[in-house]
Amino acid sequence: MLNKFAEVSAEMSHYKTAIICITETWLKPSSLTSFYSVEGYRSFFNNRVATSGGGTMILVTDECFSKQVACDVTNNDAYNICAVVIGKGRTQTVVVCVYRAPWATLGDMEDMCQLIDSVGNYYFKK
């Protein structure tokens, strides 16, 4: 992400993309996320805590109401989940961007799936 952000920004501007999900951002909580903003978009992140690599990011056009619904840091570096709700009321959609490290264990995968399920269950319960 660090060396590709200008290219990503240019592609977004050219194609007028409403939503973009990016994995392997390689950002950490201490990263200056304001550097990774694109005019006309809101940026949402989930960064690794201890190790390098991984990380997820969702960019949503300012034309859409959007807010992050999962934490911006995942305490388990085996996965990163960035979840954003887009829209209001009955027109809400949840967009989830997931990164899973190749060394993640079965237990890590189960934890990751439970977190994804909890986001979905919260927003789509009847």
PDB file of C-alpha atoms in Angstrom, residues 4-5 12 20 40 53 56 58 70 88 93 97 102 106 108 112 118:
ATOM      1  CA  LYS A   4       1.026   1.898  -4.519  1.00  0.00           C
ATOM      2  CA  PHE A   5      -1.269   4.516  -2.999  1.00  0.00           C
ATOM      3  CA  MET A  12     -10.301   5.546  -8.175  1.00  0.00           C
ATOM      4  CA  ILE A  20     -13.043   0.010  -2.829  1.00  0.00           C
ATOM      5  CA  GLY A  40     -14.168  12.760  -2.032  1.00  0.00           C
ATOM      6  CA  GLY A  53       2.036  -7.016   6.630  1.00  0.00           C
ATOM      7  CA  THR A  56      -7.417  -3.916   5.449  1.00  0.00           C
ATOM      8  CA  ILE A  58     -12.272   0.393   2.788  1.00  0.00           C
ATOM      9  CA  ALA A  70     -15.885  -3.111  13.513  1.00  0.00           C
ATOM     10  CA  LYS A  88     -29.401   4.337   6.409  1.00  0.00           C
ATOM     11  CA  THR A  93     -25.502  -2.607   3.345  1.00  0.00           C
ATOM     12  CA  CYS A  97     -12.954  -6.493   3.808  1.00  0.00           C
ATOM     13  CA  PRO A 102      -1.276 -17.627   5.432  1.00  0.00           C
ATOM     14  CA  LEU A 106      -7.903 -23.208  12.593  1.00  0.00           C
ATOM     15  CA  ASP A 108      -7.739 -18.090  14.313  1.00  0.00           C
ATOM     16  CA  MET A 112     -12.378 -14.525  12.527  1.00  0.00           C
ATOM     17  CA  SER A 118     -21.382 -10.953  14.925  1.00  0.00           C
TER      18      SER A 118
END
